[in-house]
Coordinates of C-alpha atoms in Angstrom, one line a residue:
M1 CA 0.3 -0.5 -0.2
F2 CA 1.5 2.7 1.1
D3 CA 6.1 2.5 1.3
I4 CA 6.7 4.3 4.5
G5 CA 9.5 3.2 6.7
F6 CA 10.3 3.0 10.2
A7 CA 12.2 6.5 9.9
E8 CA 9.2 8.1 8.9
I9 CA 7.2 6.6 11.4
L10 CA 9.5 7.6 14.0
L11 CA 9.3 11.2 12.4
I12 CA 5.4 11.1 12.8
G13 CA 5.1 9.7 16.3
V14 CA 7.6 12.8 17.2
V15 CA 5.8 15.5 15.9
A16 CA 2.5 14.0 17.0
L17 CA 3.9 13.6 20.9
I18 CA 5.0 17.2 20.6
V19 CA 1.5 18.2 18.9
L20 CA -0.9 16.3 21.0
G21 CA 0.9 15.6 24.4
P22 CA 1.5 12.5 26.2
E23 CA -2.3 12.8 27.6
K24 CA -4.1 12.3 24.2
L25 CA -1.5 10.3 21.9
P26 CA -2.7 7.1 23.2
T27 CA -6.5 8.3 22.2
A28 CA -5.4 9.7 19.3
V29 CA -3.2 6.5 18.2
R30 CA -6.2 4.1 18.9
A31 CA -8.2 6.0 16.7
V32 CA -5.9 6.1 13.9
G33 CA -5.8 2.2 14.6
L34 CA -9.7 2.0 14.3
W35 CA -9.7 4.0 11.0
M36 CA -7.0 1.9 9.3
G37 CA -8.4 -1.1 10.0
R38 CA -11.7 0.3 8.6
A39 CA -10.1 1.3 5.7
K40 CA -8.3 -2.2 5.2
R41 CA -11.5 -3.9 5.2
A42 CA -13.0 -2.0 2.9
V43 CA -10.5 -2.1 0.6
S44 CA -10.3 -5.9 1.1
S45 CA -13.9 -6.1 0.7
I46 CA -13.5 -4.4 -2.7
Q47 CA -11.1 -6.3 -3.9
S48 CA -13.2 -9.6 -3.2
E49 CA -15.6 -8.4 -4.6
I50 CA -13.6 -8.0 -8.0
S51 CA -12.2 -11.2 -7.9
E52 CA -15.3 -12.7 -7.9
E53 CA -17.0 -10.8 -10.6
L54 CA -13.6 -11.7 -12.4
R55 CA -14.1 -15.4 -11.6
L56 CA -17.7 -15.1 -12.7
D57 CA -17.4 -13.3 -16.1
E58 CA -13.9 -15.9 -16.8
M59 CA -16.6 -18.9 -16.1
R60 CA -19.4 -17.7 -18.0
R61 CA -16.7 -17.0 -20.9
T62 CA -15.6 -20.9 -20.5
A63 CA -19.2 -21.6 -20.6
A64 CA -19.8 -20.4 -23.7
I65 CA -17.2 -21.7 -25.0
Q66 CA -18.0 -24.8 -24.0
K67 CA -21.8 -24.5 -25.7
E68 CA -20.4 -23.5 -29.0
E69 CA -17.7 -27.0 -29.1
L70 CA -20.6 -28.9 -28.1
D71 CA -22.9 -27.0 -30.7
K72 CA -20.3 -28.0 -33.6
E73 CA -19.9 -31.4 -32.4
L74 CA -23.7 -31.9 -32.6
N75 CA -23.9 -30.2 -36.0
E76 CA -21.3 -32.2 -37.0
M77 CA -22.5 -35.5 -35.7
K78 CA -26.4 -34.4 -37.3
Q79 CA -24.6 -34.0 -40.6
P80 CA -24.5 -37.7 -41.9
F81 CA -28.1 -38.6 -40.7
N82 CA -29.0 -35.2 -42.2
H83 CA -27.7 -36.6 -45.5
A84 CA -28.7 -40.3 -45.0
F85 CA -32.7 -38.6 -45.5
E86 CA -32.4 -36.1 -48.0
D87 CA -35.0 -36.6 -50.9
D88 CA -32.2 -38.8 -53.1
S89 CA -30.8 -41.2 -51.0
P90 CA -31.7 -44.7 -51.0
V91 CA -32.8 -45.3 -47.5
T92 CA -35.7 -42.3 -48.2
E93 CA -36.7 -44.7 -51.2
V94 CA -36.8 -47.7 -49.1
T95 CA -38.5 -45.5 -46.4
S96 CA -41.0 -44.1 -48.7
S97 CA -42.2 -47.0 -51.2
P98 CA -46.1 -47.9 -50.4
T99 CA -46.0 -51.7 -49.9
I100 CA -43.9 -54.5 -50.8
E101 CA -46.0 -57.1 -52.2
Q102 CA -44.8 -61.0 -51.5
S103 CA -43.6 -63.2 -53.9
D104 CA -44.6 -67.0 -54.1
D105 CA -40.8 -67.9 -52.6
V106 CA -41.3 -65.0 -49.7
A107 CA -44.3 -66.9 -48.5
A108 CA -43.2 -70.0 -48.9
V109 CA -39.8 -69.1 -46.8
T110 CA -42.0 -67.4 -43.8
G111 CA -44.7 -69.9 -44.4
S112 CA -47.8 -68.0 -45.5
V113 CA -48.4 -70.5 -48.3
A114 CA -52.1 -69.8 -49.1
Q115 CA -54.5 -72.2 -48.3
P116 CA -57.1 -74.0 -50.3
E117 CA -60.6 -72.6 -49.9
K118 CA -63.2 -74.7 -47.6
P119 CA -66.6 -75.2 -49.5
A120 CA -69.3 -72.9 -47.7
N121 CA -71.6 -76.2 -46.6
E122 CA -69.0 -77.8 -44.3

């Protein structure tokens, strides 16, 4: 804070002793000590608030950078899927065709061969 050496403090003490006298000097020193304590607490409080704001600002910037990176990665991951479902892709053609008719070979394999019709009288 201040660059006050021992010689300056001694000079201030001698001047204060001459001006105030030995009766009032202890009270004045106590009052000056209280004022200095209040000033130090105020400066310390301001410093802690500033450092807290700087820490919060840094956290916000870090979070914003990470969000941008995650959004970029998400867009990169979505790109193959978006390309797969475009209008000219084979996946879209297969999924958009109405129905696939069963051929006799497929019916034989699956066991869904048509049963002969029973007469209505039975």
